Structure formats: C-alpha cells, structure tokens
C-alpha cells in the first residue's frame, strides 16, 4: 500500500497501516502484476493512492455526512433453536436479544486548494473529523437480569496537507 509514493504497509500484518479519507483522494491505482522495481518485494499486488493537489485556481468544499440509528429500518426477526430443547425453535428480534443500539456518526469538514505562486507553487489542505458515539442498554443475566448501559465514543482526526512545487 502506497500513499503519494510512500509505503504505508504494516510490516507485521501486510495490511495498510495508514488510511486516506476518500474525499482527499485524486486517483487510485491497483496493479496486480507487472509492476516495476520501485514497489520492491510486493507479492500479490500494489494499491497506490495519489492525494489531491492544488492548482492555478482556488477550489474548496464543505463536507458533511451523518449515519445513525434514526436512518435505519427495523431489524428482521431471527430464527433460533431453544437452548435447552433441540426440538423447538423461536423467533426473536435482534433488539430483544442484543439490546438496542443508539449510534450516531458525524463527519463535518472541508478542503481548500489553490496556488501560492501561479504556475510554480500550489497547496491543498483538508480536514474531516469523525465523531462516533454508541449507547446500548444491555440485560446481564449473570447480574439477575440487571440492565446496564454501555457507551462507546470514538473520534478520528482525518487531515491532509500537501505542498507541490515546480520551480523550473
């Protein structure tokens, strides 16, 4: 895995060790065979990502995404065997068995690209933070059917800054 020519492959697992937000990507190249020596000891293929750059005009965008429980439909019923009688089966909803998730994911950011010196030096910068929270009420049978609330919060700070120059 390469981002702007830099190898970002995790040496232990072989997976990518760094991500690039989709909004910051200009081009993705996938090479399955016949790649050049610059990709060294790649065995199965090469995924190369080129991030966006500035140009002789100013361009920018404001980005916003939301994904959450309020946009989902109802869960389907699940058919399961009764745990103490193999001859019987029951339908139950996922919510009854695992609890109800109240999750929200917000992504709000933007980007700006342009020139510092026309036809010589260009810049591109972007910022796209991710705010994720999940709350679930769970029933714990080990604690005499006590209901506990489980909460999880994650924040990611996706950003990119690029300076490109062609002085001669």
XYZ file of C-alpha atoms in Angstrom:
168
model
C 0.000 0.000 0.000
C 1.363 3.375 -1.076
C 0.083 6.904 -0.430
C 1.757 9.574 -2.581
C 4.672 7.223 -3.232
C 5.335 6.401 0.428
C 4.981 2.791 1.560
C 2.297 2.598 4.287
C 2.134 -1.191 4.581
C 2.078 -2.678 8.072
C 5.179 -4.874 8.263
C 3.576 -7.346 10.679
C 0.186 -7.948 9.057
C 0.718 -6.857 5.455
C -2.396 -4.668 5.652
C -2.405 -0.911 5.255
C -1.085 0.900 8.299
C -2.450 4.320 7.342
C -5.676 5.446 5.707
C -6.557 8.297 3.399
C -10.074 9.730 3.591
C -11.928 9.205 0.309
C -12.586 12.927 -0.097
C -8.837 13.633 -0.211
C -8.065 11.053 -2.922
C -7.494 12.081 -6.525
C -6.527 8.711 -8.036
C -6.279 5.045 -7.021
C -4.105 2.616 -8.971
C -4.277 -1.154 -8.473
C -1.524 -3.234 -10.031
C -1.957 -6.998 -9.961
C 1.218 -7.928 -11.836
C 3.951 -6.468 -13.961
C 4.803 -3.644 -11.565
C 8.211 -2.018 -11.607
C 11.140 -2.396 -9.192
C 10.117 0.708 -7.226
C 7.497 -1.455 -5.463
C 10.160 -3.784 -4.077
C 9.029 -7.046 -2.518
C 5.309 -6.805 -3.239
C 3.905 -10.293 -3.586
C 0.214 -10.126 -4.504
C -0.297 -6.652 -5.846
C 0.116 -2.957 -5.230
C -2.525 -0.396 -4.257
C -1.273 3.138 -4.812
C -3.240 6.228 -3.755
C -2.498 9.726 -5.016
C -3.997 12.523 -2.937
C -5.464 15.719 -4.350
C -3.264 18.727 -5.147
C -3.791 22.436 -5.608
C -3.793 24.188 -8.981
C -3.863 27.609 -10.623
C -7.440 28.193 -9.449
C -8.806 28.147 -5.924
C -11.204 25.318 -5.155
C -12.767 24.279 -1.905
C -15.635 22.322 -0.493
C -17.548 21.852 2.712
C -18.319 18.211 3.534
C -20.903 16.761 5.875
C -22.109 13.213 6.494
C -24.434 11.643 9.018
C -25.138 7.979 9.674
C -27.160 6.760 12.618
C -29.908 4.665 14.112
C -32.624 7.118 13.070
C -31.945 6.293 9.391
C -32.253 2.506 9.769
C -35.350 0.390 9.428
C -36.486 -2.263 11.859
C -34.355 -5.367 12.323
C -35.681 -8.658 10.966
C -36.672 -11.487 13.231
C -34.115 -14.213 13.796
C -34.975 -17.914 13.981
C -33.079 -19.755 16.682
C -33.137 -23.066 18.477
C -34.330 -23.057 22.080
C -31.157 -23.524 24.100
C -32.496 -26.249 26.396
C -34.762 -28.110 23.907
C -33.336 -29.059 20.495
C -36.803 -29.914 19.138
C -38.141 -26.339 19.436
C -37.304 -23.064 17.724
C -38.329 -19.498 18.409
C -38.310 -16.192 16.592
C -36.876 -13.210 18.387
C -35.849 -9.734 17.320
C -32.235 -8.717 17.400
C -33.147 -5.847 19.722
C -34.692 -8.165 22.296
C -31.626 -10.393 22.418
C -28.718 -7.988 21.994
C -30.204 -4.658 23.044
C -30.974 -1.546 21.049
C -28.090 0.451 19.621
C -28.401 4.220 19.533
C -25.453 5.161 17.377
C -24.537 8.337 15.539
C -21.628 9.110 13.254
C -20.945 12.655 12.157
C -18.321 13.779 9.663
C -18.023 17.527 9.109
C -15.104 19.229 7.414
C -13.791 20.826 4.286
C -10.904 21.361 1.931
C -9.166 24.183 0.106
C -6.653 24.103 -2.725
C -5.037 26.720 -4.905
C -1.786 28.461 -5.654
C 0.779 30.384 -3.639
C 2.736 31.399 -6.757
C 0.853 30.841 -10.023
C 2.391 28.108 -12.216
C 5.091 27.475 -9.562
C 3.823 26.560 -6.066
C 0.439 25.023 -5.179
C -1.175 23.898 -1.934
C -4.013 21.624 -0.833
C -5.320 21.177 2.685
C -8.293 19.332 4.103
C -9.781 18.399 7.448
C -12.521 15.827 8.073
C -13.008 14.855 11.735
C -15.237 11.878 12.592
C -17.337 11.835 15.764
C -18.920 8.487 16.668
C -20.992 7.589 19.703
C -22.909 4.420 20.536
C -25.167 3.713 23.500
C -26.765 0.341 24.221
C -28.918 -0.872 27.110
C -27.985 -4.499 27.832
C -29.574 -7.041 30.150
C -26.995 -9.064 32.077
C -28.368 -12.430 33.169
C -25.368 -13.007 35.441
C -26.439 -9.979 37.495
C -30.066 -11.100 37.969
C -31.309 -9.502 34.745
C -29.923 -6.086 35.638
C -29.977 -3.559 32.811
C -26.685 -1.784 32.259
C -25.926 0.980 29.798
C -22.871 0.503 27.617
C -21.368 3.598 25.967
C -18.647 3.978 23.405
C -17.232 7.148 21.883
C -14.595 7.424 19.157
C -13.121 10.481 17.469
C -10.832 10.473 14.419
C -8.953 13.481 13.101
C -8.522 12.991 9.338
C -6.446 15.749 7.806
C -4.202 16.209 4.824
C -1.761 18.954 3.811
C 0.174 18.979 0.573
C 2.568 21.481 -0.984
C 3.585 20.975 -4.608
C 6.221 22.958 -6.472
C 7.633 23.176 -9.989
C 10.177 25.968 -9.807
C 11.868 25.423 -13.191
